[in-house]
Backbone as numpy.savetxt, mean C-alpha at the origin, in Angstrom:
# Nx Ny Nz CAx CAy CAz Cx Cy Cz
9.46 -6.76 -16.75 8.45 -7.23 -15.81 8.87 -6.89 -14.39
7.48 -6.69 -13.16 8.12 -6.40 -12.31 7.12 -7.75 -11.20
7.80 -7.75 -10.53 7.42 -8.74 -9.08 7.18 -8.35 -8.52
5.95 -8.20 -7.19 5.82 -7.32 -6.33 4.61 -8.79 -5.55
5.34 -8.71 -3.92 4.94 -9.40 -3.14 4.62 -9.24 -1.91
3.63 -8.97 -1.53 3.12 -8.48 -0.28 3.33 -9.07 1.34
3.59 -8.99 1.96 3.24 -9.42 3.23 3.15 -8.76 4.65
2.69 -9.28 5.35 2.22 -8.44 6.64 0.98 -8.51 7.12
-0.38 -8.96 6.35 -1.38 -9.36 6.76 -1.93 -9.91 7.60
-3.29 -9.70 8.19 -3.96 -10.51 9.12 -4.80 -10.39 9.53
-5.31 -10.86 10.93 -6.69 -10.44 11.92 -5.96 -9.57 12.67
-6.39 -8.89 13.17 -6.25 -7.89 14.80 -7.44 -7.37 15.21
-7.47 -7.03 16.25 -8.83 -6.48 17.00 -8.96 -4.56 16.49
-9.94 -4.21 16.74 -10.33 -2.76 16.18 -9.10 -2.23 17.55
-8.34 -1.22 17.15 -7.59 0.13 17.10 -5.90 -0.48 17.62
-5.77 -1.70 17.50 -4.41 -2.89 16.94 -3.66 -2.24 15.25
-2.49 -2.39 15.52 -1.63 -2.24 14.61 -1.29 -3.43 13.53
-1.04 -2.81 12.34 -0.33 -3.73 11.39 0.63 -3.14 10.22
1.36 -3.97 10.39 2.46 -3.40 9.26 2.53 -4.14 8.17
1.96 -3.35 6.28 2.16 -4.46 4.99 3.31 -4.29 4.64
4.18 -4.72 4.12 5.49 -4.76 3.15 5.38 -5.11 2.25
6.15 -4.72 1.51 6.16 -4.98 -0.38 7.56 -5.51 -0.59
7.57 -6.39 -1.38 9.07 -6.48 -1.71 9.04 -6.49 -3.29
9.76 -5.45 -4.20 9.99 -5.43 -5.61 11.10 -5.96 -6.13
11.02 -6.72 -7.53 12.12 -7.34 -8.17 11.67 -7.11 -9.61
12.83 -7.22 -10.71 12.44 -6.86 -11.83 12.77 -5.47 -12.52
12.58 -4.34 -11.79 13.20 -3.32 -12.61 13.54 -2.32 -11.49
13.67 -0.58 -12.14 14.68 0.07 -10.91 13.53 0.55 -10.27
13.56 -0.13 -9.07 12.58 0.30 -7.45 12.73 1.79 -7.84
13.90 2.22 -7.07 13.87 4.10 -6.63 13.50 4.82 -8.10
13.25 4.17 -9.30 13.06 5.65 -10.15 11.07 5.35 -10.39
10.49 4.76 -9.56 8.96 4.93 -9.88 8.46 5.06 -8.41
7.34 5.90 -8.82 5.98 5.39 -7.48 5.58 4.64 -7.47
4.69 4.30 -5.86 4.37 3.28 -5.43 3.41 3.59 -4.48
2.30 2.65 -4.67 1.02 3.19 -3.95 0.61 1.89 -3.47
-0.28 1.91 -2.21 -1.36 0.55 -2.14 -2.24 1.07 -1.76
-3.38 0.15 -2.27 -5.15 0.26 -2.63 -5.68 -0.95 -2.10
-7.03 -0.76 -1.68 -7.27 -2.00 -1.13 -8.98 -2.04 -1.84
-9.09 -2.86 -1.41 -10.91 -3.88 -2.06 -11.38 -4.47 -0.98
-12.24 -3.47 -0.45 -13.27 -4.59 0.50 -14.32 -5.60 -0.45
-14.72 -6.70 0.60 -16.07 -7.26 -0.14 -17.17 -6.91 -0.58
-16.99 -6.67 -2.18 -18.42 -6.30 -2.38 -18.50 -5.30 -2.77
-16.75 -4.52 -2.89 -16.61 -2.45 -3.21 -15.28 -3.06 -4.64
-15.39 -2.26 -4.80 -14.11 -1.67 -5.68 -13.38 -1.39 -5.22
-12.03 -0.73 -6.25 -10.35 -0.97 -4.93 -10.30 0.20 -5.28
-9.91 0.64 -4.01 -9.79 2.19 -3.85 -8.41 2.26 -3.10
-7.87 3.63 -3.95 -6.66 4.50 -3.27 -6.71 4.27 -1.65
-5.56 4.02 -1.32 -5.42 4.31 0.46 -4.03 5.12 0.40
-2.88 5.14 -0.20 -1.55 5.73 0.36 -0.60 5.59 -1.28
-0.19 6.77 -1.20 1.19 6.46 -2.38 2.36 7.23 -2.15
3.28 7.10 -2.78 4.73 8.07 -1.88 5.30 8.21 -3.58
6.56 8.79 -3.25 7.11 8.82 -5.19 8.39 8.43 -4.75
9.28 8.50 -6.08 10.15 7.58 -6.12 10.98 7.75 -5.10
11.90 9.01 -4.57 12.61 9.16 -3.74 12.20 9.02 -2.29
10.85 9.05 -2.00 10.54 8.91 -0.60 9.77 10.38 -0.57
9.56 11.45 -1.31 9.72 12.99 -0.54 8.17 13.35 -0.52
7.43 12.60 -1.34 6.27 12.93 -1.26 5.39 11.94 -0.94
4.41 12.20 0.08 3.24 11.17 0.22 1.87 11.65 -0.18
0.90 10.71 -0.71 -0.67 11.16 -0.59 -1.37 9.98 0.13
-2.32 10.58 0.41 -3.29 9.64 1.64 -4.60 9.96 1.05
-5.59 8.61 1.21 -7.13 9.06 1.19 -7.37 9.77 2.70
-8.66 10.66 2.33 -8.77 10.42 3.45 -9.47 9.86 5.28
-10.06 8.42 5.08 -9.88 8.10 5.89 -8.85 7.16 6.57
-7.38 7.78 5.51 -6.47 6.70 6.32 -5.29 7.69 7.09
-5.91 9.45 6.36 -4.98 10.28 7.03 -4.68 10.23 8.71
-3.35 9.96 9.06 -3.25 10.47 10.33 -3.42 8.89 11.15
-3.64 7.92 10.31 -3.61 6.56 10.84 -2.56 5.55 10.28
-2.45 5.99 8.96 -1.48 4.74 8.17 -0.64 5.62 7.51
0.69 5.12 7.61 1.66 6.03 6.86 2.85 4.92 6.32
2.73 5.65 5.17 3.54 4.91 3.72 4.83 4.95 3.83
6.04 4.22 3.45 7.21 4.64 3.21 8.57 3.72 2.56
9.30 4.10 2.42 10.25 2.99 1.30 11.39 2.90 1.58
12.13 1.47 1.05 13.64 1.75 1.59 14.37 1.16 0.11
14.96 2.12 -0.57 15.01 2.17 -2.29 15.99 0.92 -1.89
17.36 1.30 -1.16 18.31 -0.08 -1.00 17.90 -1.60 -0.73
16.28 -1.63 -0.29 15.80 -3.24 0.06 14.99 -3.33 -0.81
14.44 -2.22 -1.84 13.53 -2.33 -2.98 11.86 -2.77 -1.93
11.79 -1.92 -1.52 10.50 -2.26 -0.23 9.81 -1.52 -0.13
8.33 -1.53 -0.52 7.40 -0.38 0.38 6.47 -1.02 1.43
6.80 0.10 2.51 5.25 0.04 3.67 4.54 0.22 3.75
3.43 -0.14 4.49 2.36 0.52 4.75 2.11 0.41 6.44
2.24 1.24 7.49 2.27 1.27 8.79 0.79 1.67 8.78
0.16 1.02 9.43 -1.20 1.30 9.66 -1.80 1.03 11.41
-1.78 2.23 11.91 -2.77 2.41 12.88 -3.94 2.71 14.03
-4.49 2.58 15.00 -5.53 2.74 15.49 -6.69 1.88 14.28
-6.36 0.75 13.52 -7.43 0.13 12.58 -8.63 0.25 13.25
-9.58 0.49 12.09 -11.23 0.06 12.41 -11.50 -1.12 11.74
-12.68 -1.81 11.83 -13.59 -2.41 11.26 -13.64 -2.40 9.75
-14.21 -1.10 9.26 -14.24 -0.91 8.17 -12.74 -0.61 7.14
-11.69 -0.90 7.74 -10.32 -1.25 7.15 -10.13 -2.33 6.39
-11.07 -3.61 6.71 -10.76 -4.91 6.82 -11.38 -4.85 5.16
-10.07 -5.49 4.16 -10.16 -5.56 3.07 -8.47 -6.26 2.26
-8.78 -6.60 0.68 -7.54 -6.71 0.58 -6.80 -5.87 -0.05
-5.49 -5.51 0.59 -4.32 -4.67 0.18 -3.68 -5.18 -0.66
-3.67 -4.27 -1.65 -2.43 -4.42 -2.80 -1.12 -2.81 -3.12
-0.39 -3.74 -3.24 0.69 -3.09 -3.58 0.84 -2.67 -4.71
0.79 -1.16 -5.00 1.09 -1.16 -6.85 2.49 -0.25 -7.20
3.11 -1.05 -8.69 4.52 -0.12 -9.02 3.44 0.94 -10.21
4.11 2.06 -9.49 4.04 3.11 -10.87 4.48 3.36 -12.31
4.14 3.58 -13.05 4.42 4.48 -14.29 5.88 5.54 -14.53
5.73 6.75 -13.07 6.59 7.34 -13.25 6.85 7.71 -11.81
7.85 9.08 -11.36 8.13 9.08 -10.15 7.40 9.51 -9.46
6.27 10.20 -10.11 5.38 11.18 -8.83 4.65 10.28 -8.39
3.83 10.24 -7.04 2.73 9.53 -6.38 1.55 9.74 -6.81
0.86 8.98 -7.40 -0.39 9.18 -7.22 -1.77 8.27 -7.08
-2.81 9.12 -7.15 -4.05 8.06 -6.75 -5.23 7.39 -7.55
-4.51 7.35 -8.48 -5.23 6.87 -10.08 -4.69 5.36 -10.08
-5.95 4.34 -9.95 -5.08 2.85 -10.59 -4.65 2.95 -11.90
-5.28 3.57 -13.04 -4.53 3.58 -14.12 -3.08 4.13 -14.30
-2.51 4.49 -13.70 -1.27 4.96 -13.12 -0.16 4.53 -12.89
-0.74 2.59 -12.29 -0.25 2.10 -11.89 0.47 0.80 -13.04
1.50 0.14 -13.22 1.54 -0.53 -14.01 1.66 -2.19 -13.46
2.08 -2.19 -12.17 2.23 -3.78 -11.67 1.69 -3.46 -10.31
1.09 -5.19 -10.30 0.20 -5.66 -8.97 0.75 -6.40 -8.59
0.45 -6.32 -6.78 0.57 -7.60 -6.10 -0.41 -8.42 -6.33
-0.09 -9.69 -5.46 -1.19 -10.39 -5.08 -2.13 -10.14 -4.37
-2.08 -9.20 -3.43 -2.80 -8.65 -2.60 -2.73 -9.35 -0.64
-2.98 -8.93 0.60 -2.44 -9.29 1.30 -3.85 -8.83 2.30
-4.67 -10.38 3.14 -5.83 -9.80 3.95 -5.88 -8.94 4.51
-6.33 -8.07 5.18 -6.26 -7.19 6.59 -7.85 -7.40 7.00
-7.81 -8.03 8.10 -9.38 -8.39 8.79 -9.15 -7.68 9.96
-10.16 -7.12 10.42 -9.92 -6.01 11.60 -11.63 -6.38 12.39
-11.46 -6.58 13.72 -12.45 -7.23 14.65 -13.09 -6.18 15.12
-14.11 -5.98 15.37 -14.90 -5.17 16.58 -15.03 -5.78 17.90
């Protein structure tokens, strides 16, 4: 089993920064990917960012290219999500997911453990 716990969430005003964190427990962090997806109200959860096990590869949707960038620290068992210039239409909840295997990718079926998920409300 794996643990995976989000935090970093919140309000901020439109083009304000936020940083999510993940913290994993339960099995070996550095040999899987790791992606987070988020669910606005009312949509389905869609891909935003995934990286693979070592750090070397990232994928991005893309309206988060060039705004939010992913990344991991295998020794704290941790993934990020640095996100900024936020819009409006950001504001949803983030989840953290552990992978299957090492490559990144943007398939939830892919994924084998969830967070709880973590707000991000973003103001106009």
């Amino acid at each position: 089993q794996v643990q995976l716990v989000e935090s970093g969430g919140g309000l901020v005003q439109a083009g304000g920064s936020l940083r999510l964190s993940c913290a994993a427990s339960g099995r070996t962090f550095e040999s899987y990917g790791m992606g987070w997806f988020r669910q606005a109200p009312g949509k389905g959860r869609e891909f935003v960012a995934a990286i693979s096990s070592s750090g070397g590869s990232t994928y991005y949707a893309d309206g988060v290219k060039g705004r939010f960038t992913i990344s991991r620290d295998n020794a704290k068992n941790t993934v990020a999500l640095q996100m900024n210039s936020l819009k409006p239409e950001d504001t949803a909840v983030y989840y953290c997911a552990y992978g299957w295997s090492r490559r990144p990718t943007t398939l939830e079926y892919e994924y084998a453990y969830w967070g709880q998920g973590t707000q991000v409300t973003v103001s106009s």
